[in-house]
Protein backbone atom coordinates (compact mmCIF):
# COMPACT_ATOMS: atom_id res chain seq x y z
CA UNK A 1 0.00 0.00 0.00
CA UNK A 2 1.21 3.49 -0.85
CA UNK A 3 -0.12 6.44 1.12
CA UNK A 4 0.32 9.94 -0.24
CA UNK A 5 -0.31 12.73 2.24
CA UNK A 6 -1.33 15.91 0.46
CA UNK A 7 -0.51 18.50 3.08
CA UNK A 8 1.09 21.87 3.70
CA UNK A 9 2.74 20.45 6.83
CA UNK A 10 4.32 17.05 6.17
CA UNK A 11 6.58 17.40 9.22
CA UNK A 12 3.48 17.08 11.41
CA UNK A 13 3.00 13.60 9.95
CA UNK A 14 6.51 12.21 9.42
CA UNK A 15 7.27 11.43 13.07
CA UNK A 16 4.43 8.95 13.33
CA UNK A 17 6.18 6.57 10.94
CA UNK A 18 9.53 6.66 12.74
CA UNK A 19 8.72 4.01 15.35
CA UNK A 20 6.68 0.94 16.21
CA UNK A 21 4.32 -1.07 14.01
CA UNK A 22 4.05 1.23 10.99
CA UNK A 23 7.81 1.78 10.87
CA UNK A 24 8.30 -2.00 10.78
CA UNK A 25 5.74 -2.26 7.96
CA UNK A 26 7.67 0.37 5.99
CA UNK A 27 10.94 -1.49 6.63
CA UNK A 28 9.28 -4.67 5.31
CA UNK A 29 8.08 -2.78 2.17
CA UNK A 30 4.43 -3.40 3.02
CA UNK A 31 3.81 0.35 3.31
CA UNK A 32 5.27 3.25 1.36
CA UNK A 33 4.74 6.86 2.48
CA UNK A 34 4.85 9.87 0.14
CA UNK A 35 4.09 13.57 0.59
CA UNK A 36 2.76 16.19 -1.80
CA UNK A 37 2.76 19.85 -0.82
CA UNK A 38 0.16 21.99 -2.64
CA UNK A 39 2.40 25.01 -2.01
CA UNK A 40 4.95 23.55 -4.47
CA UNK A 41 2.27 23.87 -7.18
CA UNK A 42 1.15 27.42 -6.37
CA UNK A 43 1.36 29.82 -9.32
CA UNK A 44 1.22 32.81 -6.95
CA UNK A 45 4.52 34.69 -6.90
CA UNK A 46 4.62 34.35 -3.09
CA UNK A 47 3.49 30.69 -3.23
CA UNK A 48 0.23 31.57 -1.48
CA UNK A 49 -2.25 28.73 -1.19
CA UNK A 50 -5.20 30.46 0.51
CA UNK A 51 -7.41 33.49 0.19
CA UNK A 52 -10.39 35.14 1.83
CA UNK A 53 -13.77 33.46 1.35
CA UNK A 54 -15.93 34.55 -1.60
CA UNK A 55 -19.24 35.81 -0.21
CA UNK A 56 -17.66 36.80 3.11
CA UNK A 57 -17.05 34.90 6.31
CA UNK A 58 -14.20 34.69 8.76
CA UNK A 59 -10.83 33.17 7.92
CA UNK A 60 -9.01 31.94 4.85
CA UNK A 61 -9.94 29.12 2.47
CA UNK A 62 -7.47 26.95 0.51
CA UNK A 63 -7.49 27.99 -3.18
CA UNK A 64 -8.37 25.57 -5.97
CA UNK A 65 -5.34 26.16 -8.22
CA UNK A 66 -2.51 24.59 -6.14
CA UNK A 67 -4.69 21.62 -5.20
CA UNK A 68 -6.03 21.08 -8.74
CA UNK A 69 -2.45 21.02 -10.06
CA UNK A 70 -1.12 18.82 -7.25
CA UNK A 71 -3.93 16.29 -7.62
CA UNK A 72 -3.71 16.29 -11.45
CA UNK A 73 -0.01 15.53 -11.09
CA UNK A 74 -0.76 12.74 -8.61
CA UNK A 75 -3.40 11.21 -10.88
CA UNK A 76 -1.18 11.47 -13.94
CA UNK A 77 1.31 9.20 -12.13
CA UNK A 78 -1.30 6.74 -10.83
CA UNK A 79 -4.81 6.93 -12.25
CA UNK A 80 -6.05 4.39 -9.69
CA UNK A 81 -5.11 6.44 -6.64
CA UNK A 82 -8.06 6.60 -4.22
CA UNK A 83 -8.43 10.20 -3.03
CA UNK A 84 -9.84 10.86 0.44
CA UNK A 85 -10.57 14.35 1.76
CA UNK A 86 -10.69 14.97 5.49
CA UNK A 87 -13.44 17.28 6.62
CA UNK A 88 -15.65 17.52 9.69
CA UNK A 89 -18.63 17.74 7.30
CA UNK A 90 -18.66 14.10 6.20
CA UNK A 91 -19.56 10.57 7.08
CA UNK A 92 -17.80 9.42 10.27
CA UNK A 93 -14.94 7.00 9.58
CA UNK A 94 -15.56 3.50 11.00
CA UNK A 95 -13.91 0.07 11.27
CA UNK A 96 -15.77 -1.24 8.19
CA UNK A 97 -14.18 1.54 6.16
CA UNK A 98 -10.76 0.60 7.53
CA UNK A 99 -11.21 -3.00 6.38
CA UNK A 100 -12.53 -2.01 2.96
CA UNK A 101 -9.79 0.56 2.32
CA UNK A 102 -7.06 -1.92 3.31
CA UNK A 103 -7.65 -3.61 -0.08
CA UNK A 104 -6.61 -0.51 -2.07
CA UNK A 105 -3.13 -0.11 -3.56
CA UNK A 106 -2.75 3.64 -3.22
CA UNK A 107 -4.65 6.08 -1.00
CA UNK A 108 -4.12 9.84 -0.96
CA UNK A 109 -5.27 11.87 2.04
CA UNK A 110 -5.96 15.54 1.40
CA UNK A 111 -5.67 17.68 4.54
CA UNK A 112 -7.37 21.02 4.83
CA UNK A 113 -6.04 23.92 6.90
CA UNK A 114 -7.43 27.35 7.83
CA UNK A 115 -11.23 27.38 7.30
CA UNK A 116 -10.99 24.42 4.94
CA UNK A 117 -10.71 23.66 1.22
CA UNK A 118 -12.57 25.33 -1.66
CA UNK A 119 -15.54 23.00 -2.24
CA UNK A 120 -14.82 22.76 -5.98
CA UNK A 121 -11.65 20.78 -5.24
CA UNK A 122 -13.60 18.26 -3.19
CA UNK A 123 -16.35 18.03 -5.84
CA UNK A 124 -13.81 17.36 -8.58
CA UNK A 125 -11.31 15.01 -6.94
CA UNK A 126 -12.85 13.24 -3.94
CA UNK A 127 -13.46 9.51 -4.16
CA UNK A 128 -14.55 9.70 -0.52
CA UNK A 129 -14.76 12.22 2.29
CA UNK A 130 -14.43 11.35 5.95
CA UNK A 131 -14.79 13.00 9.32
CA UNK A 132 -13.10 11.45 12.34
CA UNK A 133 -15.64 12.84 14.78
CA UNK A 134 -17.89 15.71 15.73
CA UNK A 135 -15.25 18.25 16.72
CA UNK A 136 -13.04 20.69 14.83
CA UNK A 137 -9.30 20.13 14.47
CA UNK A 138 -6.89 22.79 13.22
CA UNK A 139 -6.06 20.67 10.17
CA UNK A 140 -6.61 17.34 8.46
CA UNK A 141 -3.17 15.87 9.26
CA UNK A 142 -4.19 14.14 12.49
CA UNK A 143 -7.37 12.88 10.85
CA UNK A 144 -5.33 11.43 7.94
CA UNK A 145 -3.03 9.68 10.37
CA UNK A 146 -5.95 8.23 12.32
CA UNK A 147 -7.40 6.71 9.16
CA UNK A 148 -4.00 5.59 7.83
CA UNK A 149 -3.25 3.81 11.11
CA UNK A 150 -6.64 2.11 11.31
CA UNK A 151 -6.44 0.96 7.66
CA UNK A 152 -2.85 -0.27 7.98
CA UNK A 153 -3.63 -2.67 10.83
CA UNK A 154 -5.89 -4.52 8.38
CA UNK A 155 -3.20 -5.00 5.74
CA UNK A 156 -1.70 -8.47 5.75
CA UNK A 157 1.69 -8.61 7.45
CA UNK A 158 1.41 -5.30 9.30
CA UNK A 159 0.45 -6.77 12.68
CA UNK A 160 2.67 -9.41 14.22
CA UNK A 161 -0.36 -11.35 15.43
CA UNK A 162 -3.25 -11.21 12.96
CA UNK A 163 -5.47 -12.99 15.49
CA UNK A 164 -5.67 -9.82 17.56
CA UNK A 165 -7.72 -8.27 14.73
CA UNK A 166 -10.51 -10.81 15.12
CA UNK A 167 -11.29 -10.16 18.78
CA UNK A 168 -11.22 -6.40 18.73
CA UNK A 169 -14.12 -4.07 19.43
CA UNK A 170 -16.21 -3.22 16.31
CA UNK A 171 -15.49 -6.60 14.68
CA UNK A 172 -18.77 -7.64 16.29
CA UNK A 173 -21.46 -5.33 17.72
CA UNK A 174 -20.06 -5.99 21.21
CA UNK A 175 -17.20 -3.92 22.61
CA UNK A 176 -14.17 -5.89 23.75
CA UNK A 177 -14.16 -7.19 27.35
CA UNK A 178 -11.72 -5.53 29.77
CA UNK A 179 -8.13 -6.81 29.55
CA UNK A 180 -5.72 -7.33 32.44
CA UNK A 181 -1.97 -7.82 32.58
CA UNK A 182 0.39 -9.07 35.28
CA UNK A 183 0.75 -8.98 38.28
CA UNK A 184 -2.53 -10.56 39.29
CA UNK A 185 -2.65 -8.26 42.32
CA UNK A 186 -1.40 -4.71 42.11
CA UNK A 187 -1.65 -2.27 45.00
CA UNK A 188 -4.58 -4.25 46.44
CA UNK A 189 -6.42 -4.39 43.10
CA UNK A 190 -7.03 -7.91 41.80
CA UNK A 191 -8.02 -9.10 38.34
CA UNK A 192 -11.46 -10.87 38.32
CA UNK A 193 -11.02 -14.18 40.15
CA UNK A 194 -12.60 -16.19 37.31
CA UNK A 195 -9.75 -15.08 35.00
CA UNK A 196 -7.30 -16.84 37.36
CA UNK A 197 -8.91 -20.26 37.61
CA UNK A 198 -8.02 -21.52 34.13
CA UNK A 199 -11.55 -22.74 33.23
CA UNK A 200 -11.70 -21.40 29.68
CA UNK A 201 -15.40 -21.85 29.12
CA UNK A 202 -16.15 -19.93 32.34
CA UNK A 203 -13.66 -17.22 31.34
CA UNK A 204 -15.40 -16.98 27.95
CA UNK A 205 -18.85 -16.55 29.58
CA UNK A 206 -17.53 -13.95 32.01
CA UNK A 207 -15.88 -12.05 29.13
CA UNK A 208 -19.14 -12.13 27.19
CA UNK A 209 -21.07 -10.79 30.21
CA UNK A 210 -18.48 -8.02 30.70
CA UNK A 211 -18.59 -7.17 26.98
CA UNK A 212 -22.36 -6.89 27.14
CA UNK A 213 -22.19 -4.69 30.24
CA UNK A 214 -19.63 -2.35 28.60
CA UNK A 215 -21.64 -2.17 25.39
CA UNK A 216 -24.88 -1.48 27.31
CA UNK A 217 -23.18 1.38 29.13
CA UNK A 218 -21.21 2.98 26.29
CA UNK A 219 -23.12 1.94 23.12
CA UNK A 220 -26.68 0.86 23.97
CA UNK A 221 -27.70 0.88 20.28
CA UNK A 222 -24.96 -1.66 19.47
CA UNK A 223 -26.18 -4.00 22.20
CA UNK A 224 -29.60 -4.05 20.53
CA UNK A 225 -27.89 -4.98 17.23
CA UNK A 226 -26.01 -7.81 18.98
CA UNK A 227 -29.24 -9.15 20.50
CA UNK A 228 -31.00 -9.11 17.10
CA UNK A 229 -28.02 -10.85 15.42
CA UNK A 230 -27.68 -13.56 18.06
CA UNK A 231 -31.38 -14.57 17.93
N1 LIG B 1 -14.53 25.59 8.70
C1 LIG B 1 -14.60 24.17 8.82
C2 LIG B 1 -15.95 23.78 9.40
O1 LIG B 1 -16.46 24.48 10.27
O2 LIG B 1 -16.48 22.72 9.00
C3 LIG B 1 -13.48 23.63 9.71
C4 LIG B 1 -12.14 23.73 9.09
S1 LIG B 1 -10.88 23.01 10.08
C5 LIG B 1 -10.42 24.33 11.10
C6 LIG B 1 -9.54 22.84 8.97
C7 LIG B 1 -9.35 21.44 8.40
O3 LIG B 1 -9.15 20.51 9.45
C8 LIG B 1 -10.49 20.87 7.59
O4 LIG B 1 -10.46 21.34 6.26
C9 LIG B 1 -10.22 19.38 7.66
O5 LIG B 1 -9.27 18.96 6.70
C10 LIG B 1 -9.60 19.23 9.05
N2 LIG B 1 -10.56 18.77 10.07
C11 LIG B 1 -11.00 19.45 11.14
N3 LIG B 1 -11.81 18.73 11.89
C12 LIG B 1 -11.91 17.52 11.32
C13 LIG B 1 -12.62 16.33 11.63
N4 LIG B 1 -13.41 16.24 12.68
N5 LIG B 1 -12.47 15.27 10.79
C14 LIG B 1 -11.68 15.34 9.69
N6 LIG B 1 -11.00 16.45 9.35
C15 LIG B 1 -11.10 17.53 10.14
Tab-separated table of C-alpha atoms and ligand atoms in Angstrom:
chain	number	residue	atom	x	y	z
A	1	UNK	CA	0.000	0.000	0.000
A	2	UNK	CA	1.210	3.486	-0.853
A	3	UNK	CA	-0.118	6.436	1.121
A	4	UNK	CA	0.320	9.937	-0.245
A	5	UNK	CA	-0.315	12.730	2.244
A	6	UNK	CA	-1.334	15.906	0.456
A	7	UNK	CA	-0.511	18.499	3.076
A	8	UNK	CA	1.093	21.867	3.695
A	9	UNK	CA	2.742	20.450	6.835
A	10	UNK	CA	4.319	17.050	6.169
A	11	UNK	CA	6.578	17.404	9.217
A	12	UNK	CA	3.477	17.083	11.407
A	13	UNK	CA	3.002	13.604	9.954
A	14	UNK	CA	6.512	12.212	9.420
A	15	UNK	CA	7.265	11.427	13.069
A	16	UNK	CA	4.435	8.950	13.325
A	17	UNK	CA	6.184	6.567	10.936
A	18	UNK	CA	9.526	6.664	12.744
A	19	UNK	CA	8.716	4.011	15.349
A	20	UNK	CA	6.684	0.942	16.211
A	21	UNK	CA	4.324	-1.066	14.007
A	22	UNK	CA	4.052	1.225	10.994
A	23	UNK	CA	7.811	1.775	10.867
A	24	UNK	CA	8.300	-2.000	10.778
A	25	UNK	CA	5.740	-2.263	7.963
A	26	UNK	CA	7.675	0.374	5.990
A	27	UNK	CA	10.941	-1.487	6.634
A	28	UNK	CA	9.277	-4.670	5.313
A	29	UNK	CA	8.084	-2.777	2.173
A	30	UNK	CA	4.428	-3.398	3.019
A	31	UNK	CA	3.808	0.353	3.306
A	32	UNK	CA	5.269	3.246	1.364
A	33	UNK	CA	4.736	6.861	2.480
A	34	UNK	CA	4.848	9.872	0.141
A	35	UNK	CA	4.093	13.566	0.590
A	36	UNK	CA	2.760	16.185	-1.795
A	37	UNK	CA	2.764	19.850	-0.818
A	38	UNK	CA	0.161	21.990	-2.638
A	39	UNK	CA	2.404	25.014	-2.012
A	40	UNK	CA	4.949	23.550	-4.466
A	41	UNK	CA	2.269	23.867	-7.176
A	42	UNK	CA	1.155	27.421	-6.372
A	43	UNK	CA	1.357	29.820	-9.318
A	44	UNK	CA	1.224	32.805	-6.948
A	45	UNK	CA	4.524	34.691	-6.899
A	46	UNK	CA	4.623	34.352	-3.088
A	47	UNK	CA	3.487	30.694	-3.232
A	48	UNK	CA	0.233	31.571	-1.481
A	49	UNK	CA	-2.251	28.733	-1.190
A	50	UNK	CA	-5.200	30.460	0.513
A	51	UNK	CA	-7.410	33.486	0.192
A	52	UNK	CA	-10.395	35.144	1.835
A	53	UNK	CA	-13.767	33.461	1.354
A	54	UNK	CA	-15.929	34.554	-1.595
A	55	UNK	CA	-19.239	35.811	-0.211
A	56	UNK	CA	-17.664	36.797	3.108
A	57	UNK	CA	-17.051	34.905	6.311
A	58	UNK	CA	-14.203	34.693	8.761
A	59	UNK	CA	-10.827	33.167	7.919
A	60	UNK	CA	-9.013	31.936	4.845
A	61	UNK	CA	-9.939	29.123	2.472
A	62	UNK	CA	-7.471	26.951	0.506
A	63	UNK	CA	-7.495	27.986	-3.183
A	64	UNK	CA	-8.375	25.569	-5.968
A	65	UNK	CA	-5.336	26.160	-8.218
A	66	UNK	CA	-2.513	24.586	-6.139
A	67	UNK	CA	-4.693	21.621	-5.201
A	68	UNK	CA	-6.027	21.079	-8.742
A	69	UNK	CA	-2.448	21.025	-10.059
A	70	UNK	CA	-1.117	18.820	-7.253
A	71	UNK	CA	-3.932	16.294	-7.624
A	72	UNK	CA	-3.710	16.287	-11.452
A	73	UNK	CA	-0.006	15.530	-11.092
A	74	UNK	CA	-0.758	12.738	-8.610
A	75	UNK	CA	-3.405	11.207	-10.876
A	76	UNK	CA	-1.180	11.470	-13.936
A	77	UNK	CA	1.314	9.196	-12.133
A	78	UNK	CA	-1.301	6.742	-10.825
A	79	UNK	CA	-4.808	6.929	-12.250
A	80	UNK	CA	-6.046	4.387	-9.687
A	81	UNK	CA	-5.113	6.442	-6.642
A	82	UNK	CA	-8.061	6.598	-4.219
A	83	UNK	CA	-8.428	10.202	-3.026
A	84	UNK	CA	-9.842	10.863	0.436
A	85	UNK	CA	-10.570	14.350	1.763
A	86	UNK	CA	-10.693	14.971	5.492
A	87	UNK	CA	-13.445	17.279	6.617
A	88	UNK	CA	-15.654	17.523	9.694
A	89	UNK	CA	-18.631	17.740	7.302
A	90	UNK	CA	-18.660	14.101	6.204
A	91	UNK	CA	-19.563	10.570	7.078
A	92	UNK	CA	-17.797	9.423	10.269
A	93	UNK	CA	-14.944	7.004	9.581
A	94	UNK	CA	-15.565	3.497	11.003
A	95	UNK	CA	-13.911	0.073	11.268
A	96	UNK	CA	-15.774	-1.244	8.195
A	97	UNK	CA	-14.184	1.540	6.159
A	98	UNK	CA	-10.760	0.603	7.534
A	99	UNK	CA	-11.206	-2.996	6.379
A	100	UNK	CA	-12.533	-2.006	2.965
A	101	UNK	CA	-9.793	0.560	2.321
A	102	UNK	CA	-7.055	-1.921	3.308
A	103	UNK	CA	-7.646	-3.611	-0.080
A	104	UNK	CA	-6.611	-0.511	-2.068
A	105	UNK	CA	-3.128	-0.112	-3.556
A	106	UNK	CA	-2.750	3.640	-3.220
A	107	UNK	CA	-4.646	6.076	-1.002
A	108	UNK	CA	-4.122	9.843	-0.958
A	109	UNK	CA	-5.270	11.868	2.041
A	110	UNK	CA	-5.963	15.543	1.403
A	111	UNK	CA	-5.668	17.676	4.537
A	112	UNK	CA	-7.374	21.025	4.835
A	113	UNK	CA	-6.039	23.922	6.900
A	114	UNK	CA	-7.430	27.351	7.828
A	115	UNK	CA	-11.235	27.375	7.302
A	116	UNK	CA	-10.990	24.421	4.936
A	117	UNK	CA	-10.714	23.662	1.220
A	118	UNK	CA	-12.567	25.328	-1.665
A	119	UNK	CA	-15.543	22.997	-2.236
A	120	UNK	CA	-14.823	22.764	-5.981
A	121	UNK	CA	-11.653	20.780	-5.239
A	122	UNK	CA	-13.604	18.261	-3.189
A	123	UNK	CA	-16.345	18.033	-5.842
A	124	UNK	CA	-13.812	17.360	-8.580
A	125	UNK	CA	-11.306	15.011	-6.936
A	126	UNK	CA	-12.852	13.244	-3.936
A	127	UNK	CA	-13.455	9.514	-4.157
A	128	UNK	CA	-14.547	9.695	-0.524
A	129	UNK	CA	-14.756	12.222	2.289
A	130	UNK	CA	-14.426	11.348	5.947
A	131	UNK	CA	-14.789	13.000	9.317
A	132	UNK	CA	-13.099	11.447	12.337
A	133	UNK	CA	-15.639	12.842	14.779
A	134	UNK	CA	-17.886	15.708	15.727
A	135	UNK	CA	-15.255	18.246	16.725
A	136	UNK	CA	-13.042	20.692	14.833
A	137	UNK	CA	-9.297	20.127	14.472
A	138	UNK	CA	-6.891	22.794	13.218
A	139	UNK	CA	-6.055	20.674	10.175
A	140	UNK	CA	-6.609	17.340	8.463
A	141	UNK	CA	-3.167	15.871	9.259
A	142	UNK	CA	-4.195	14.140	12.486
A	143	UNK	CA	-7.374	12.881	10.853
A	144	UNK	CA	-5.334	11.433	7.940
A	145	UNK	CA	-3.028	9.678	10.372
A	146	UNK	CA	-5.946	8.235	12.316
A	147	UNK	CA	-7.400	6.714	9.156
A	148	UNK	CA	-4.000	5.590	7.831
A	149	UNK	CA	-3.252	3.813	11.109
A	150	UNK	CA	-6.641	2.106	11.314
A	151	UNK	CA	-6.438	0.963	7.664
A	152	UNK	CA	-2.851	-0.272	7.976
A	153	UNK	CA	-3.633	-2.673	10.835
A	154	UNK	CA	-5.888	-4.521	8.380
A	155	UNK	CA	-3.205	-5.000	5.739
A	156	UNK	CA	-1.699	-8.467	5.754
A	157	UNK	CA	1.691	-8.611	7.450
A	158	UNK	CA	1.407	-5.299	9.303
A	159	UNK	CA	0.451	-6.768	12.680
A	160	UNK	CA	2.674	-9.414	14.217
A	161	UNK	CA	-0.357	-11.347	15.434
A	162	UNK	CA	-3.246	-11.213	12.959
A	163	UNK	CA	-5.469	-12.994	15.491
A	164	UNK	CA	-5.674	-9.824	17.559
A	165	UNK	CA	-7.725	-8.271	14.733
A	166	UNK	CA	-10.509	-10.815	15.124
A	167	UNK	CA	-11.289	-10.163	18.777
A	168	UNK	CA	-11.216	-6.400	18.731
A	169	UNK	CA	-14.115	-4.071	19.425
A	170	UNK	CA	-16.214	-3.223	16.313
A	171	UNK	CA	-15.491	-6.596	14.683
A	172	UNK	CA	-18.773	-7.643	16.291
A	173	UNK	CA	-21.461	-5.333	17.716
A	174	UNK	CA	-20.062	-5.987	21.206
A	175	UNK	CA	-17.204	-3.919	22.608
A	176	UNK	CA	-14.170	-5.886	23.747
A	177	UNK	CA	-14.164	-7.187	27.351
A	178	UNK	CA	-11.717	-5.528	29.775
A	179	UNK	CA	-8.132	-6.812	29.548
A	180	UNK	CA	-5.719	-7.333	32.441
A	181	UNK	CA	-1.969	-7.821	32.584
A	182	UNK	CA	0.393	-9.072	35.280
A	183	UNK	CA	0.754	-8.979	38.280
A	184	UNK	CA	-2.526	-10.562	39.286
A	185	UNK	CA	-2.654	-8.257	42.318
A	186	UNK	CA	-1.403	-4.712	42.112
A	187	UNK	CA	-1.652	-2.274	45.001
A	188	UNK	CA	-4.577	-4.252	46.440
A	189	UNK	CA	-6.425	-4.390	43.104
A	190	UNK	CA	-7.032	-7.912	41.803
A	191	UNK	CA	-8.019	-9.104	38.345
A	192	UNK	CA	-11.465	-10.869	38.319
A	193	UNK	CA	-11.016	-14.176	40.155
A	194	UNK	CA	-12.600	-16.193	37.307
A	195	UNK	CA	-9.753	-15.085	34.998
A	196	UNK	CA	-7.297	-16.843	37.361
A	197	UNK	CA	-8.906	-20.256	37.607
A	198	UNK	CA	-8.023	-21.524	34.130
A	199	UNK	CA	-11.547	-22.736	33.234
A	200	UNK	CA	-11.696	-21.400	29.681
A	201	UNK	CA	-15.401	-21.855	29.125
A	202	UNK	CA	-16.147	-19.927	32.344
A	203	UNK	CA	-13.665	-17.224	31.344
A	204	UNK	CA	-15.397	-16.977	27.953
A	205	UNK	CA	-18.846	-16.555	29.578
A	206	UNK	CA	-17.530	-13.950	32.006
A	207	UNK	CA	-15.881	-12.046	29.130
A	208	UNK	CA	-19.145	-12.131	27.191
A	209	UNK	CA	-21.069	-10.789	30.214
A	210	UNK	CA	-18.478	-8.022	30.702
A	211	UNK	CA	-18.585	-7.172	26.979
A	212	UNK	CA	-22.358	-6.887	27.136
A	213	UNK	CA	-22.191	-4.694	30.236
A	214	UNK	CA	-19.633	-2.352	28.598
A	215	UNK	CA	-21.640	-2.171	25.389
A	216	UNK	CA	-24.876	-1.484	27.307
A	217	UNK	CA	-23.179	1.379	29.134
A	218	UNK	CA	-21.207	2.982	26.286
A	219	UNK	CA	-23.117	1.941	23.120
A	220	UNK	CA	-26.675	0.857	23.974
A	221	UNK	CA	-27.700	0.881	20.282
A	222	UNK	CA	-24.963	-1.664	19.475
A	223	UNK	CA	-26.180	-3.995	22.201
A	224	UNK	CA	-29.603	-4.053	20.528
A	225	UNK	CA	-27.888	-4.975	17.228
A	226	UNK	CA	-26.008	-7.806	18.983
A	227	UNK	CA	-29.244	-9.153	20.498
A	228	UNK	CA	-31.001	-9.115	17.102
A	229	UNK	CA	-28.019	-10.855	15.419
A	230	UNK	CA	-27.684	-13.563	18.062
A	231	UNK	CA	-31.384	-14.567	17.927
B	1	LIG	N1	-14.530	25.593	8.702
B	1	LIG	C1	-14.604	24.173	8.822
B	1	LIG	C2	-15.952	23.776	9.397
B	1	LIG	O1	-16.457	24.485	10.271
B	1	LIG	O2	-16.482	22.721	8.997
B	1	LIG	C3	-13.477	23.627	9.707
B	1	LIG	C4	-12.143	23.727	9.087
B	1	LIG	S1	-10.877	23.006	10.075
B	1	LIG	C5	-10.418	24.334	11.096
B	1	LIG	C6	-9.537	22.837	8.970
B	1	LIG	C7	-9.345	21.442	8.401
B	1	LIG	O3	-9.147	20.507	9.445
B	1	LIG	C8	-10.487	20.874	7.591
B	1	LIG	O4	-10.461	21.337	6.257
B	1	LIG	C9	-10.224	19.380	7.660
B	1	LIG	O5	-9.271	18.960	6.705
B	1	LIG	C10	-9.603	19.233	9.046
B	1	LIG	N2	-10.563	18.766	10.067
B	1	LIG	C11	-10.996	19.455	11.137
B	1	LIG	N3	-11.808	18.725	11.895
B	1	LIG	C12	-11.911	17.520	11.315
B	1	LIG	C13	-12.617	16.326	11.626
B	1	LIG	N4	-13.407	16.239	12.682
B	1	LIG	N5	-12.474	15.266	10.795
B	1	LIG	C14	-11.685	15.341	9.689
B	1	LIG	N6	-10.995	16.453	9.349
B	1	LIG	C15	-11.097	17.526	10.137
